[in-house]
Coordinates of C-alpha atoms and ligand atoms in Angstrom, one line a residue:
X1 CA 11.9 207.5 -78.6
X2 CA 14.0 209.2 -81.2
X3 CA 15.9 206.8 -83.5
X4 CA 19.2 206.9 -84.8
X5 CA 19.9 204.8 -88.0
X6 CA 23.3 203.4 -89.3
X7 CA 24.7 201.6 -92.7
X8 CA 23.8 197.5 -90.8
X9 CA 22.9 195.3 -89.5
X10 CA 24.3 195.3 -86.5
X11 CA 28.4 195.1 -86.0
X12 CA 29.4 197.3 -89.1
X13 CA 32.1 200.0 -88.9
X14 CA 29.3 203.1 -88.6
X15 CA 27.8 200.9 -86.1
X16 CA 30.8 201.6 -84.2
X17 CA 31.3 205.5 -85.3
X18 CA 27.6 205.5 -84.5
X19 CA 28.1 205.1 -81.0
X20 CA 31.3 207.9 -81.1
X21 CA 29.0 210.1 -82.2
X22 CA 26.1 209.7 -80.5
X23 CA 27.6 209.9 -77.3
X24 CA 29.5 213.2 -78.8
X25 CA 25.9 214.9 -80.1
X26 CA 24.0 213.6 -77.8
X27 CA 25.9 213.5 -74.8
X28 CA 23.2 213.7 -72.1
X29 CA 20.9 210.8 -73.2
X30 CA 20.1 207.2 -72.4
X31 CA 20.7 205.0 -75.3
X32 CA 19.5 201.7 -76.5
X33 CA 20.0 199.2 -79.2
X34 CA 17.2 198.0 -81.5
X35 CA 18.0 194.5 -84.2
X36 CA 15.6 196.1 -86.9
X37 CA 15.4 199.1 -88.7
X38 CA 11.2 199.3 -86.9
X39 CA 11.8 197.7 -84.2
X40 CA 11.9 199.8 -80.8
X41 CA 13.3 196.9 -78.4
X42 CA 15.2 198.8 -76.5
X43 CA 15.0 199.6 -72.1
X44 CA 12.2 201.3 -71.0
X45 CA 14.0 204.8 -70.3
X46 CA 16.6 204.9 -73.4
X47 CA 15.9 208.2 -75.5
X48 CA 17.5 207.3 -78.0
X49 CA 17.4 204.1 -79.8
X50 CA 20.4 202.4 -82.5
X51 CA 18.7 201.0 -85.1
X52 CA 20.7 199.9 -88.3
X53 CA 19.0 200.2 -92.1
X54 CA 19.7 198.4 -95.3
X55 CA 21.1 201.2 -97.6
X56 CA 22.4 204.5 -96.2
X57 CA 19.7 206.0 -98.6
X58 CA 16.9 204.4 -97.1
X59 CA 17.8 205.8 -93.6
X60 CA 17.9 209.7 -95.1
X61 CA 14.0 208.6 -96.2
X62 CA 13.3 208.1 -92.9
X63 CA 15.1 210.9 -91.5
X64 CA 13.5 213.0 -94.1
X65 CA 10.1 211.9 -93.2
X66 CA 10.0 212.6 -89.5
X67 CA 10.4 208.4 -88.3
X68 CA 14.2 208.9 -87.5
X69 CA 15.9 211.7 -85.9
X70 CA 19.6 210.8 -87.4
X71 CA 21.9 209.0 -90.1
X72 CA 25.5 207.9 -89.4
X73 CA 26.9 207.1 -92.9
X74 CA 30.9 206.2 -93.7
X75 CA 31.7 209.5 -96.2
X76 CA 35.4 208.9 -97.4
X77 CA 38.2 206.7 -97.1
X78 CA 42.1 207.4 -96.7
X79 CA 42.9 204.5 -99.0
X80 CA 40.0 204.3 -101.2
X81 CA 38.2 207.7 -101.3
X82 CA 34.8 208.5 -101.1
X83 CA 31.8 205.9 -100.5
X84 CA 29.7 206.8 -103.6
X85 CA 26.3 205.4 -102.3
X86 CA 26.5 207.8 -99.7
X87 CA 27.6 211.4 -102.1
X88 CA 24.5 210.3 -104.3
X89 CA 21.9 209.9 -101.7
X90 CA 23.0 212.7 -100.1
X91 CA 21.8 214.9 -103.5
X92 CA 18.9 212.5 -104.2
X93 CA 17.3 212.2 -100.8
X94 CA 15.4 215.4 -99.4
X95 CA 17.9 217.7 -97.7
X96 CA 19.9 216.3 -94.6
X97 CA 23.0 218.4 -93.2
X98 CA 25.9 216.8 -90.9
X99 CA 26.2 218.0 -87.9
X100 CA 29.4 216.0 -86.5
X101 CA 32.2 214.0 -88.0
X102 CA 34.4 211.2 -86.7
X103 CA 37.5 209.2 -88.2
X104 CA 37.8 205.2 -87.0
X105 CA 40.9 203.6 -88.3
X106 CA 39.9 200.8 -90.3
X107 CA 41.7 196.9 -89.4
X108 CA 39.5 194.1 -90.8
X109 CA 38.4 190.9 -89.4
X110 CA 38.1 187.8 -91.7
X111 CA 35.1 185.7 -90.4
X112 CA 34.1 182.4 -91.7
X113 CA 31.8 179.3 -90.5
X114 CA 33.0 177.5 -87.7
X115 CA 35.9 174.5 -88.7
X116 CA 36.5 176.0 -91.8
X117 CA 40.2 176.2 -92.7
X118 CA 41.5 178.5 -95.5
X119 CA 41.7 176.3 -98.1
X120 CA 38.7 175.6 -98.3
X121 CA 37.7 179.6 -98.9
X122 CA 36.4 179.6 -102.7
X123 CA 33.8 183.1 -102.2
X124 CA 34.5 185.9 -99.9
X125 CA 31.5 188.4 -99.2
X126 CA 32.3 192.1 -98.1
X127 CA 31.3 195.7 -98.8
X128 CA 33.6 196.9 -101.9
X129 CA 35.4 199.9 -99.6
X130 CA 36.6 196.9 -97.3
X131 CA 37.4 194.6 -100.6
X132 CA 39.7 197.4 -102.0
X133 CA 41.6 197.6 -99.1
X134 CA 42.9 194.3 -98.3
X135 CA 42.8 193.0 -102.4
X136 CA 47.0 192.5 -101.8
X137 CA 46.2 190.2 -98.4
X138 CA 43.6 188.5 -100.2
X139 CA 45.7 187.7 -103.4
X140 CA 48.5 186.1 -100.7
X141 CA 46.5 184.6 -98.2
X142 CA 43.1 183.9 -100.4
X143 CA 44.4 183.4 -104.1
X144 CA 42.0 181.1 -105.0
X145 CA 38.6 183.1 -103.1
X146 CA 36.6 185.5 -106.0
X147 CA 35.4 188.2 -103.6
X148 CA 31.6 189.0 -104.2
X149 CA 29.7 192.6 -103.1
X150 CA 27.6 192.8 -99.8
X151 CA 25.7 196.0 -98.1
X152 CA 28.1 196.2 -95.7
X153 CA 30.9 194.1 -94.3
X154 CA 28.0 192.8 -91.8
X155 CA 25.6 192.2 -94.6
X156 CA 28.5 189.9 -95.7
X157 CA 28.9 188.0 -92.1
X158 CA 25.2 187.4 -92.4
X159 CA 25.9 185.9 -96.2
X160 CA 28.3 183.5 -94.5
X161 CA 25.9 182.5 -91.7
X162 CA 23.2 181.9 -94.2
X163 CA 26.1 179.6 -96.2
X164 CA 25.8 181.9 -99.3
X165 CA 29.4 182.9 -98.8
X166 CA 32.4 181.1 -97.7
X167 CA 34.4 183.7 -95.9
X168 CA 33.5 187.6 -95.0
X169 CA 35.8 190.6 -94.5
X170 CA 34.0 192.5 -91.7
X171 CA 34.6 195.2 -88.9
X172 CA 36.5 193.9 -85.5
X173 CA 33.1 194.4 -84.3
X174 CA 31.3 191.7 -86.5
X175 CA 33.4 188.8 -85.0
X176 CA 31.6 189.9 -81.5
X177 CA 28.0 189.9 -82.8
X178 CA 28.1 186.6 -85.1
X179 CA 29.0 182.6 -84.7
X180 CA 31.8 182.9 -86.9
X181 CA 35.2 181.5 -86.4
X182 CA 37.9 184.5 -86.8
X183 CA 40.4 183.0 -89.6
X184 CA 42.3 186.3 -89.4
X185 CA 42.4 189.6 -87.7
X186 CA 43.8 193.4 -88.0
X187 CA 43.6 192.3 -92.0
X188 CA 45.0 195.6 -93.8
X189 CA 46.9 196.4 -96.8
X190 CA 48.1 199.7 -95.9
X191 CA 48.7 200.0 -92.1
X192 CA 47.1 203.6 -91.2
X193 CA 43.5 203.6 -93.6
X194 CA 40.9 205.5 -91.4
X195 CA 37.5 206.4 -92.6
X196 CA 35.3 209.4 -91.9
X197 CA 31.6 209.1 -91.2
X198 CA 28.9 212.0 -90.4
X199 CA 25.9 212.0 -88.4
X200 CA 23.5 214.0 -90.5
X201 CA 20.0 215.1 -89.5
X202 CA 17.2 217.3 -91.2
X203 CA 18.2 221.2 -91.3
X204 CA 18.1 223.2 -88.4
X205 CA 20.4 224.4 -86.1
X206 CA 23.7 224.7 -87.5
X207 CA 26.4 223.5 -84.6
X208 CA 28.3 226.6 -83.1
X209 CA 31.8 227.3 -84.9
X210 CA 34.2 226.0 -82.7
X211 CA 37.5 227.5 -84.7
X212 CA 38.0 224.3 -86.7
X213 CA 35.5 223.2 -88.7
X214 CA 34.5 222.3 -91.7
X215 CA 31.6 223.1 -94.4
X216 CA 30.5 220.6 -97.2
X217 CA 28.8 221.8 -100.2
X218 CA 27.3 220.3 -103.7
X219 CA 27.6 222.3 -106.5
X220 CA 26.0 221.9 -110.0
X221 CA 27.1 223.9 -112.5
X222 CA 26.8 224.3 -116.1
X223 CA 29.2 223.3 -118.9
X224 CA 31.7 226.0 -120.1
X225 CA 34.7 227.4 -120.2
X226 CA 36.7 228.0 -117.2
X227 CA 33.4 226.9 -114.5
X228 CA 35.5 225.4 -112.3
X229 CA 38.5 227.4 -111.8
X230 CA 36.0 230.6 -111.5
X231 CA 34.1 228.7 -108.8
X232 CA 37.4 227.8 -107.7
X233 CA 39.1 231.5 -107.0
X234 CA 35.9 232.2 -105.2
X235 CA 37.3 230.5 -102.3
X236 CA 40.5 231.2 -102.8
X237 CA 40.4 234.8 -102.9
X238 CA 38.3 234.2 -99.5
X239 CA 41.2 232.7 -98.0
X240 CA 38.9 229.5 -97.9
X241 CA 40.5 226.3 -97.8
X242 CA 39.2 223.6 -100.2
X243 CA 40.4 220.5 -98.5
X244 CA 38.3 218.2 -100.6
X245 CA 36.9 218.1 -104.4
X246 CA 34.7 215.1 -105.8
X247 CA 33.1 215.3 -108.8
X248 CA 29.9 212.8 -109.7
X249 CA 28.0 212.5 -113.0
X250 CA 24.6 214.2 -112.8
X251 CA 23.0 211.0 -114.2
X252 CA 20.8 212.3 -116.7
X253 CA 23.5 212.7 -119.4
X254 CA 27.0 212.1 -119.9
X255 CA 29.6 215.1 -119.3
X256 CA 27.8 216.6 -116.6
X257 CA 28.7 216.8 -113.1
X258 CA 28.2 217.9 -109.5
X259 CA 31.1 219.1 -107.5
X260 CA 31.3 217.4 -103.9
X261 CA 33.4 220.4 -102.1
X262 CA 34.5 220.3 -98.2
X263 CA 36.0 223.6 -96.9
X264 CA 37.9 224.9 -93.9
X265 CA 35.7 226.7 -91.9
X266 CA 31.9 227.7 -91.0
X267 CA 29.1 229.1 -92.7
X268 CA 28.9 231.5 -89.7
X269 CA 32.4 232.9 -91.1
X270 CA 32.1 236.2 -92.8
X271 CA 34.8 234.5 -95.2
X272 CA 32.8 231.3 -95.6
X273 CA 29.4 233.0 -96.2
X274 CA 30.8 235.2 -98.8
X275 CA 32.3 232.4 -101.0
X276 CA 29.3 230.5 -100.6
X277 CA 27.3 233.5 -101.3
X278 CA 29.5 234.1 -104.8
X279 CA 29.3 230.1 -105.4
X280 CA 25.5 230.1 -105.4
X281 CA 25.7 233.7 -107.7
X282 CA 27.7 231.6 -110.0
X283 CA 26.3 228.0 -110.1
X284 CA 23.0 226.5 -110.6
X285 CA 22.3 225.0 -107.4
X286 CA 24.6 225.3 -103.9
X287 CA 23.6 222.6 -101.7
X288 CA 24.6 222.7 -98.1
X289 CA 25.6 219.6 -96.7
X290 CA 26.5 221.2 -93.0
X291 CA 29.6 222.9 -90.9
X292 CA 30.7 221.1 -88.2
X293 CA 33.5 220.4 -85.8
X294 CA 36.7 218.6 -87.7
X295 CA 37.2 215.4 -86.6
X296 CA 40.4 214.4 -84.3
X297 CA 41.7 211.7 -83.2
X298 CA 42.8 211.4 -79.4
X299 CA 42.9 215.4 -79.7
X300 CA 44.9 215.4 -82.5
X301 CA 44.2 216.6 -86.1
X302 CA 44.3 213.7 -88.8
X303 CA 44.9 216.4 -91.5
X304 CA 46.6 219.9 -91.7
X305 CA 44.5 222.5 -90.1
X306 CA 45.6 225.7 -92.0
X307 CA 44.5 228.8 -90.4
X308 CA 43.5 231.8 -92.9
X309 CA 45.8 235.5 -92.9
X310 CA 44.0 238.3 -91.0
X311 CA 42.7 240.0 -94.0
X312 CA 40.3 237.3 -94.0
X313 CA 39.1 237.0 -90.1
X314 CA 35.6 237.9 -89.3
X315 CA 36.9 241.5 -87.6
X316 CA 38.8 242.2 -90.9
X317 CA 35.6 241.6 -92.6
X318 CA 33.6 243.5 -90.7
X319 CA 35.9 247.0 -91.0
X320 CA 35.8 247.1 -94.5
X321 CA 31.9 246.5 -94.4
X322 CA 31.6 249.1 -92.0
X323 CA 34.1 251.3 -94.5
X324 CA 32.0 250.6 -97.7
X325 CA 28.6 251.5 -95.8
X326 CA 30.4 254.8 -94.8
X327 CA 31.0 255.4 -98.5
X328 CA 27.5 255.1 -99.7
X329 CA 26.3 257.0 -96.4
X330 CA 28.1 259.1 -97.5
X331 CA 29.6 259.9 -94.0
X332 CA 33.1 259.4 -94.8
X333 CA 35.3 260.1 -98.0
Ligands
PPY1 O1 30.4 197.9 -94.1 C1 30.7 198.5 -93.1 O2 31.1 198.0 -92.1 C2 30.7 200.0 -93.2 O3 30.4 200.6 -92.2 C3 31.1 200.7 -94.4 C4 32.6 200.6 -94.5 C5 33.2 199.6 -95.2 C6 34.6 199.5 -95.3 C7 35.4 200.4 -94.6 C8 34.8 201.4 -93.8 C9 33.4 201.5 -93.8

């Protein structure tokens, strides 16, 4: 029985994308639910078993070493930007590449022990995405509550249950799986926040281009003059769209960086492969993170999907490679 691991325990937000993108990737199989990272308590026929992990890190170990098939991790934020335990495991761990993508909007739930009334709120646990996005309900509804950090805005339910926390901010989800009283509900302080999360496995098979997809790269380059912009009219002379740029310190010194990059298209694009091809010429290390299908919601794009000018489709491509061979053949002028 394969397992597929997600950011827990059980009734986070990945849990949920989780299950969008199992059934998406995997759409033929039976699936179960396990409570523990090991445990395989799931019905006899499932092929494929839920199981959440601590840290999205340790779940890319485990895929890495063969005792889990895939990772669902949250990647970015519409209101907060990108989850940083996730960019740096995803360069620290052994290679994993996504191969799917899916947005959830994002409403919290505000969970606390049963009878408690607000007043009585002094600590509220959550996972610091969820804190940043609902600091201006808090400081109206909460004033007095000092928000501490949790795994996950389940991890933070479970603080509550265990009494180390008076309150929780948590997924809609949460209020389902736990004995918690629900003190508020579709908690938000910007109305239309959605997060992204990616199912990533070990390399292989890259997913077939579908005509809108994206590629996400980490590049590490070195420090001098102009690196960035060179690396930069790569794609852009491509006709490649960069539709997302991140940098993170390297962590062995200060000043140097990695460049988190997402791009319109797929590496199975002649325009794709030849920026990537000129990125790892002119970097120290290209790391490919996957091309996949953009996510939608209900059909619809969540972001501008700009299509490239002909000089840059596949066909275009091809004739002037075709035209250059001919010139070194020598069987044209
Ligand atoms: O903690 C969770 O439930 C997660 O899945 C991470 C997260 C936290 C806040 C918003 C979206 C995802």
């Amino acid at each position: 029985m394969r397992r597929i691991l997600y950011l827990g325990p059980e009734g986070t937000f990945t849990e949920q994308a989780a299950r969008t993108l199992v059934s998406r990737v995997y759409p033929d199989a039976t699936v179960g639910a396990a409570q523990a990272v090991l445990s395989v308590a799931a019905g006899p026929d499932a092929d494929l078993v839920l199981a959440p992990a601590v840290t999205v890190r340790a779940a890319m170990v485990e895929v890495s070493a063969g005792r889990a098939e895939a990772v669902v991790a949250p990647v970015e934020n519409s209101v907060e930007g990108s989850v940083p335990a996730t960019l740096d495991a995803l360069v620290d761990a052994d290679p994993v590449v996504a191969v799917a993508e899916t947005v959830l909007p994002v409403r919290f739930s505000v969970l606390a022990a049963p009878g408690t009334t607000p007043e009585r709120v002094r600590t509220v646990a959550t996972h610091p995405h969820a804190a940043a996005q609902v600091r201006e309900w808090l400081a109206r509804e909460l004033p007095d509550a000092v928000v501490v950090s949790a795994t996950s805005t389940a991890a933070a339910a479970v603080e509550v249950l265990a009494g180390r926390a008076d309150a929780a901010v948590t997924a809609p989800l949460a209020a389902e799986r736990y004995a918690l009283d629900v003190l508020a509900s579709d908690v938000a302080d910007v109305r239309d926040a959605v997060t992204s999360f990616r199912l990533l496995r070990s390399p292989g098979r890259v997913p077939e281009p579908t005509g809108v997809d994206r590629t996400s790269l980490v590049v590490t380059v070195d420090d001098r003059i102009g690196t960035l912009a060179d690396l930069l009219t790569e794609l852009a002379t491509r006709g490649v769209n960069l539709t997302r740029i991140e940098s993170r310190p390297t962590r062995d010194r200060l000043g140097r960086y990695r460049f988190f990059l997402d791009l319109d298209g797929h590496v199975a694009e002649r325009r794709v492969a030849d920026a990537m091809a000129a990125l790892r010429r002119r970097s120290q290390e290209v790391r490919f993170l996957g091309s996949f299908p953009r996510a939608r919601i209900a059909g619809r794009a969540v972001a501008a999907e700009i299509s490239p000018p002909d000089a840059y489709s596949d066909a275009a491509f091809a004739e002037a490679a075709a035209w250059v061979q001919s010139l070194q053949e020598g069987s044209r002028a």
